[in-house]
Amino acid sequence: APLLGNLNKMVLPEQRRLCHVKTIAVRNVARPLRSFRLELSTEHGKILLEAEPRAHCLNPSWSIHLDKQAGVYPEFVLKLYDSTAGESSSNPGVEIKISLESLMYTTKELAQLPPFPTNTVLLEFPDGWYTFKKIARTMSLRTERIRLAALSVNKASRSVRLSDLASTCRKFFQERQKIKEIEYKSTSYASRVASLVERQGLLSKKAVKKAEARERITSLKQQCECVAKRIETGKDTVIAKRQALLNKNQILLKSHKELQAVQRELSNAESFIQTQRSRERWLRDHLDARKLKMLTQLQLVYPIASVSQGRSYMIRDACLPGPDNQAVEDEEVSTALGYVSHLVKMLSKYLEAPVRYTLNHSASRSSLRDPISEPPIVEYPLYIRGTDRSRFEQGLTLLNKDVEQLLHSRGLPCSEIRHPLANLDILVTTEVLL
């Protein structure tokens, strides 16, 4: 690519601004820096750009993107700092004032340029790379010198090639003369041999023909023997393959019969499974119907009703008060708890949901046991007369936990008031309606 004579076709020199610059590259820095940090500022010290540092590189370059407001300056100052010196470093390693109007076009690609002078700054515009006019002329002279040196090398190589060609031509003519002499001698020898061949040719033609015929007959016999051997080998191979195919066919037929038998067994098993599934569905439906009937009968045997605005409940006309309402006789409470214990025990059996605390139904003298307590078996009475009040209240709490366990096993919520009959009413009503 030419270094001189190309004009910026996109932006005129007097219209160039910092916002038109795409990339800034610095080559052959005189002062060695371990890490380069670029700063662009105006002549009055206003910082326009602080680029990211470039570490461990000899020829740093930065891509810049400035808006039109920050890039309206045709002149600016480029400074390079050693970023490894820290924030306290205020002396730039390189400081160059650049006027965009005085730049000169160099090339499209940096790889096409010769070695750069010291502290060469190149700016990439949309149409190519630009630098200072002095540096561009220096690089142009270097390019011309390189071209002239290449021309001198080419001339020297051409002279060497011509001398080699001359010596090769001389050798060629010498060899050609020798060949002509050999051809002359060979011609004379050939004429002598031809005369001898003509004399003996008539005698040897018949012998040659007989020998050729014998050789042909011998070769034909050998070919026939080889073909016969191949035929015999082929017959043996065909017989062996036929026997192998027969064996495989028998195995295949046996496997096919076994497969058909297995398929019949599988079909019978599937039909049996379908029959069992239908029977299981039938039994499940009858079991659900039976369970619903028994739950309905339980609901009829033990009807539950709320009194005193939901603070107390009655079961079979026996009142079981809430924690805030105690104006009920002890025998009536014991009777109601006997009904509750029997209802809970029967619901646990019908719903197939075992409870943690074992119930011992004995009418109005029912009780409740905790099988995993310490000591191993502790019995809590569900009647008041003749018992410890605290153990009675503990038994009532455990009874309510059994009821809540039944509710949780059926996926139902517990009542807001912690009353066993309120929770039982929810359980029985929901199961019967479902």
C-alpha positions as a printed Julia matrix, in Angstrom:
434×3 Matrix{Float64}:
   0.0     0.0     0.0
   1.39    3.46   -0.83
   2.44    5.63    2.09
   1.97    8.99    0.35
  -0.61   10.56   -1.89
  -3.76    9.01   -0.39
  -6.3    11.55    0.89
  -8.94   11.04    3.58
 -12.06   10.61    1.45
 -14.44   10.35    4.37
 -13.39   13.27    6.62
 -11.45   16.32    5.38
  -8.32   17.35    7.36
  -9.92   20.55    8.64
 -13.03   18.57    9.73
 -11.2    15.88   11.7
 -12.15   15.61   15.38
 -11.27   13.26   18.21
 -14.66   11.52   17.92
 -13.63   10.25   14.42
 -10.7     8.25   15.87
 -11.42    4.49   16.28
  -8.08    3.16   17.59
  -4.84    4.63   18.99
  -1.65    2.56   18.68
   1.84    3.33   20.06
   4.92    1.6    18.59
   8.61    1.46   19.56
   8.33    3.35   22.89
  11.75    4.84   23.8
  11.25    4.65   27.57
  10.5     1.01   28.61
   7.3     0.69   30.65
   6.07   -2.47   32.31
   2.39   -1.5    31.95
   0.92    1.23   29.74
  -1.92    3.54   30.8
  -3.28    5.95   28.17
  -4.59    9.44   28.97
  -5.97   12.0    26.49
  -6.36   15.61   27.59
  -6.61   19.13   26.2
  -3.78   21.67   26.23
  -5.32   23.22   29.36
  -5.26   19.89   31.25
  -8.89   18.8    30.84
  -8.93   14.98   30.77
 -10.91   13.59   27.83
 -10.19    9.86   28.19
  -8.46    7.46   30.61
  -8.14    4.03   28.97
  -7.58    0.7    30.68
  -3.92   -0.32   31.27
  -2.12   -2.67   28.88
   0.34   -4.95   30.68
   3.08   -7.21   29.27
   2.96   -5.87   25.71
   5.53   -4.01   23.58
   3.13   -2.4    21.11
  -0.02   -1.32   23.0
  -3.2    -0.2    21.29
  -6.57    1.08   22.59
 -10.0     1.16   21.0
 -11.71    4.43   21.92
 -15.35    5.45   21.68
 -16.04    9.13   22.41
 -19.31   10.89   21.84
 -19.48   14.08   19.77
 -19.59   16.3    22.86
 -16.3    14.91   24.27
 -14.64   14.45   20.88
 -15.0    17.92   19.3
 -11.33   18.78   19.79
  -9.03   18.84   16.72
  -5.95   18.92   18.98
  -5.15   17.0    22.15
  -2.25   15.74   24.27
  -1.45   12.0    24.47
   0.24   10.78   27.66
   1.51    7.3    28.55
   1.99    6.4    32.24
   3.53    3.39   33.93
   0.44    1.92   35.65
   2.59   -0.36   37.86
   3.97    2.72   39.67
   0.56    3.26   41.34
  -1.63    6.31   41.64
   1.31    8.43   42.92
   3.02    8.41   39.5
   2.41   11.83   37.92
   5.23   12.0    35.35
   4.21   10.47   32.01
   6.67    8.21   30.21
   5.56    9.63   26.86
   3.82   12.97   26.23
   2.97   14.0    22.64
   0.83   16.85   21.35
  -1.26   15.78   18.34
  -3.03   17.95   15.77
  -5.49   15.92   13.7
  -5.29   18.37   10.76
  -1.53   17.79   10.27
  -1.71   13.96   10.14
  -0.81   12.0     7.0
  -2.29    8.74    5.64
  -0.1     5.63    5.9
  -1.95    2.36    5.18
  -5.01    0.18    5.78
  -3.16   -2.51    7.78
  -0.31   -1.94   10.29
   1.32   -5.24    9.29
   2.16   -3.78    5.84
   4.4    -1.03    7.29
   8.22   -1.18    7.76
   9.85   -0.88   11.24
   8.58    2.17   13.12
  10.67    5.09   14.45
  10.86    5.8    18.19
   7.58    6.83   19.91
   5.44    6.39   16.8
   1.77    7.21   17.42
  -0.78    5.94   14.88
  -4.47    6.84   14.79
  -7.07    4.76   12.97
  -9.8     6.65   11.1
 -12.64    4.96    9.19
 -10.53    4.95    5.96
  -7.17    3.8     7.46
  -4.2     4.65    9.71
  -2.68    8.13   10.03
   0.5     9.47   11.7
   2.75   12.58   11.7
   4.04   13.7     8.3
   7.67   13.43    9.38
   7.22    9.84   10.54
   5.25    8.97    7.39
   8.06   10.33    5.16
  10.68    8.43    7.21
   8.74    5.21    6.81
   8.32    5.91    3.08
  12.12    6.3     2.71
  12.66    3.06    4.62
  10.23    1.28    2.34
  12.06    2.61   -0.75
  15.42    1.5     0.67
  14.06   -1.97    1.33
  12.73   -2.11   -2.24
  16.12   -1.03   -3.72
  17.97   -3.58   -1.58
  15.62   -6.28   -2.84
  16.27   -5.2    -6.46
  20.06   -5.41   -5.95
  19.7    -8.88   -4.46
  17.58   -9.92   -7.44
  20.25   -8.66   -9.91
  22.99  -10.57   -8.1
  20.95  -13.74   -8.13
  20.25  -13.29  -11.86
  23.97  -12.97  -12.68
  24.7   -16.13  -10.71
  21.93  -17.93  -12.56
  23.32  -16.82  -15.97
  26.81  -18.11  -15.15
  25.34  -21.43  -14.01
  23.33  -21.59  -17.22
  26.45  -21.01  -19.38
  28.39  -23.8   -17.67
  25.37  -26.09  -18.04
  25.2   -25.33  -21.79
  28.87  -26.18  -22.26
  28.4   -29.5   -20.5
  25.32  -30.15  -22.61
  27.2   -29.67  -25.91
  30.06  -31.89  -24.74
  27.67  -34.67  -23.8
  25.83  -34.24  -27.08
  29.08  -34.8   -29.03
  29.76  -37.99  -27.09
  26.25  -39.23  -27.8
  26.72  -38.71  -31.53
  29.91  -40.79  -31.48
  28.16  -43.59  -29.56
  25.22  -43.5   -32.01
  27.62  -43.91  -34.95
  29.27  -46.93  -33.33
  25.95  -48.47  -32.42
  24.74  -48.11  -36.0
  27.7   -50.06  -37.28
  27.25  -52.75  -34.69
  23.54  -52.97  -35.48
  24.18  -53.53  -39.17
  26.53  -56.4   -38.33
  24.04  -57.98  -35.94
  21.24  -57.63  -38.49
  23.2   -59.53  -41.07
  23.89  -62.35  -38.6
  20.24  -62.48  -37.55
  19.08  -62.71  -41.15
  21.33  -65.71  -41.67
  20.14  -67.57  -38.64
  16.54  -66.29  -38.62
  15.23  -68.79  -41.11
  16.62  -71.69  -39.08
  15.42  -70.52  -35.69
  11.87  -69.42  -36.58
  10.45  -72.95  -36.49
  12.26  -73.79  -33.24
  10.98  -70.6   -31.65
   7.4   -71.35  -32.69
   7.6   -74.88  -31.26
   9.0   -73.6   -27.96
   6.27  -70.98  -27.74
   3.59  -73.61  -28.41
   5.01  -75.88  -25.69
   5.06  -72.99  -23.21
   1.45  -72.13  -24.03
   0.33  -75.76  -23.58
   2.14  -75.98  -20.22
   0.59  -72.74  -18.98
  -2.89  -73.9   -20.08
  -2.45  -77.21  -18.2
  -1.41  -75.33  -15.04
  -4.42  -73.01  -15.35
  -6.75  -76.02  -15.74
  -5.32  -77.66  -12.62
  -5.75  -74.43  -10.62
  -9.37  -74.1   -11.79
 -10.07  -77.75  -10.83
  -8.62  -77.18   -7.35
 -10.73  -74.04   -6.92
 -13.87  -75.95   -7.97
 -13.2   -78.67   -5.41
 -12.54  -76.12   -2.67
 -15.72  -74.26   -3.62
 -17.78  -77.45   -3.42
 -16.5   -78.19    0.1
 -17.23  -74.61    1.15
 -20.75  -74.74   -0.28
 -21.48  -78.03    1.5
 -20.21  -76.63    4.84
 -22.25  -73.43    4.47
 -25.35  -75.42    3.52
 -24.98  -77.58    6.63
 -24.47  -74.47    8.79
 -27.6   -72.87    7.28
 -29.61  -76.03    7.99
 -28.44  -76.02   11.63
 -29.27  -72.33   12.01
 -32.68  -72.94   10.42
 -33.44  -75.7    12.94
 -32.33  -73.47   15.81
 -34.47  -70.64   14.42
 -37.54  -72.89   14.17
 -37.02  -74.1    17.75
 -36.61  -70.53   18.99
 -39.74  -69.5    17.06
 -41.74  -72.25   18.76
 -40.39  -71.22   22.17
 -41.23  -67.58   21.39
 -44.81  -68.52   20.46
 -45.13  -70.48   23.7
 -43.81  -67.53   25.73
 -46.17  -65.17   23.88
 -49.12  -67.45   24.7
 -48.06  -67.51   28.36
 -47.67  -63.73   28.34
 -51.12  -63.31   26.79
 -52.63  -65.62   29.42
 -50.8   -63.72   32.16
 -52.08  -60.38   30.82
 -55.66  -61.67   30.69
 -55.26  -63.03   34.24
 -53.86  -59.66   35.41
 -56.8   -57.83   33.78
 -59.21  -60.2    35.51
 -57.51  -59.68   38.85
 -57.47  -55.9    38.35
 -61.18  -55.85   37.55
 -61.83  -58.05   40.62
 -59.68  -55.76   42.72
 -61.64  -52.71   41.51
 -64.87  -54.53   42.26
 -63.66  -55.45   45.75
 -62.41  -51.89   46.37
 -65.78  -50.46   45.3
 -67.63  -52.89   47.56
 -65.19  -52.14   50.38
 -65.73  -48.39   49.97
 -69.48  -48.91   49.9
 -69.26  -51.08   53.03
 -67.04  -48.52   54.74
 -69.48  -45.71   53.85
 -72.38  -47.75   55.19
 -70.58  -48.43   58.47
 -69.57  -44.76   58.81
 -73.19  -43.76   58.2
 -74.33  -46.21   60.86
 -71.69  -44.81   63.24
 -73.01  -41.32   62.54
 -76.53  -42.51   63.32
 -75.43  -44.38   66.47
 -73.34  -41.46   67.75
 -74.97  -38.24   66.58
 -72.93  -35.11   67.41
 -74.48  -31.68   68.0
 -73.11  -28.34   69.18
 -74.68  -26.43   72.1
 -74.0   -23.13   73.88
 -73.04  -21.44   70.62
 -70.31  -24.02   69.8
 -68.61  -23.91   73.24
 -69.92  -27.41   74.16
 -70.91  -30.5    72.13
 -73.26  -33.43   72.77
 -72.94  -37.05   71.64
 -76.0   -39.31   72.11
 -77.49  -36.61   74.38
 -74.41  -36.71   76.63
 -72.78  -33.29   76.94
 -69.05  -32.84   76.73
 -68.25  -29.25   77.72
 -65.41  -27.13   76.45
 -62.48  -25.9    78.55
 -64.4   -22.72   79.55
 -67.73  -24.39   80.39
 -67.56  -26.77   83.39
 -71.23  -26.8    84.58
 -71.84  -30.52   83.73
 -71.98  -33.52   86.01
 -68.94  -35.81   86.16
 -70.89  -38.95   85.2
 -72.3   -37.28   82.09
 -68.81  -36.19   81.06
 -67.49  -39.75   81.65
 -70.36  -41.19   79.56
 -69.69  -38.74   76.72
 -65.96  -39.6    76.79
 -66.86  -43.33   76.7
 -68.91  -42.66   73.55
 -66.03  -40.62   72.07
 -63.46  -43.34   72.79
 -65.63  -46.0    71.18
 -66.3   -43.77   68.15
 -62.58  -42.99   67.74
 -61.68  -46.69   68.06
 -64.24  -47.71   65.43
 -63.22  -44.88   63.04
 -59.56  -45.93   63.36
 -60.58  -49.48   62.44
 -62.88  -48.57   59.53
 -60.55  -45.93   58.04
 -57.48  -48.17   58.51
 -55.65  -45.36   60.29
 -54.02  -46.54   63.57
 -53.72  -43.98   66.36
 -50.69  -43.44   68.56
 -52.4   -43.63   71.95
 -54.25  -46.93   72.52
 -57.91  -46.65   73.61
 -59.43  -49.03   76.17
 -63.2   -48.68   75.76
 -65.14  -49.52   78.88
 -68.28  -47.35   78.64
 -68.1   -44.52   81.2
 -64.85  -45.93   82.65
 -62.8   -45.84   79.48
 -59.1   -45.08   79.54
 -56.17  -44.37   77.23
 -52.58  -45.67   77.19
 -49.27  -44.29   75.9
 -47.23  -47.37   74.79
 -43.93  -45.48   74.41
 -43.96  -43.46   77.61
 -41.69  -43.81   80.65
 -42.58  -46.01   82.54
 -43.47  -48.23   79.56
 -47.28  -48.33   80.02
 -49.09  -45.4    81.63
 -52.89  -45.44   81.65
 -54.8   -42.15   81.62
 -58.46  -42.25   82.78
 -61.22  -40.71   80.69
 -63.5   -40.32   83.71
 -63.31  -37.87   86.63
 -64.69  -39.58   89.7
 -62.02  -41.19   91.89
 -59.05  -40.15   89.68
 -56.34  -37.51   89.64
 -57.55  -34.37   87.87
 -54.22  -33.75   86.12
 -54.09  -37.29   84.69
 -57.7   -36.93   83.49
 -56.82  -33.67   81.67
 -53.71  -35.3    80.18
 -55.85  -38.22   78.93
 -58.33  -35.76   77.4
 -55.42  -34.01   75.58
 -54.09  -37.34   74.23
 -57.62  -38.29   73.07
 -57.83  -35.03   71.15
 -54.41  -35.81   69.58
 -55.75  -39.18   68.4
 -58.68  -37.39   66.75
 -56.35  -34.87   65.11
 -54.21  -37.76   63.87
 -57.28  -39.27   62.16
 -58.0   -35.88   60.54
 -54.42  -35.57   59.28
 -54.48  -39.13   57.88
 -57.51  -38.15   55.73
 -55.99  -34.78   54.75
 -58.57  -32.7    56.65
 -57.95  -29.53   58.72
 -58.51  -29.45   62.46
 -61.11  -27.29   64.16
 -60.05  -23.94   65.57
 -61.45  -24.88   68.96
 -59.5   -27.86   70.28
 -62.54  -29.98   71.11
 -62.56  -33.73   70.22
 -66.26  -33.75   69.25
 -65.8   -30.73   66.94
 -62.97  -32.53   65.11
 -64.94  -35.82   65.04
 -67.95  -34.0    63.57
 -65.71  -32.64   60.74
 -64.23  -36.11   60.11
 -67.48  -38.1    60.07
 -69.43  -35.52   58.05
 -66.69  -35.2    55.42
 -66.2   -38.96   55.02
 -69.93  -39.6    54.68
 -70.39  -36.81   52.13
 -67.41  -37.98   50.05
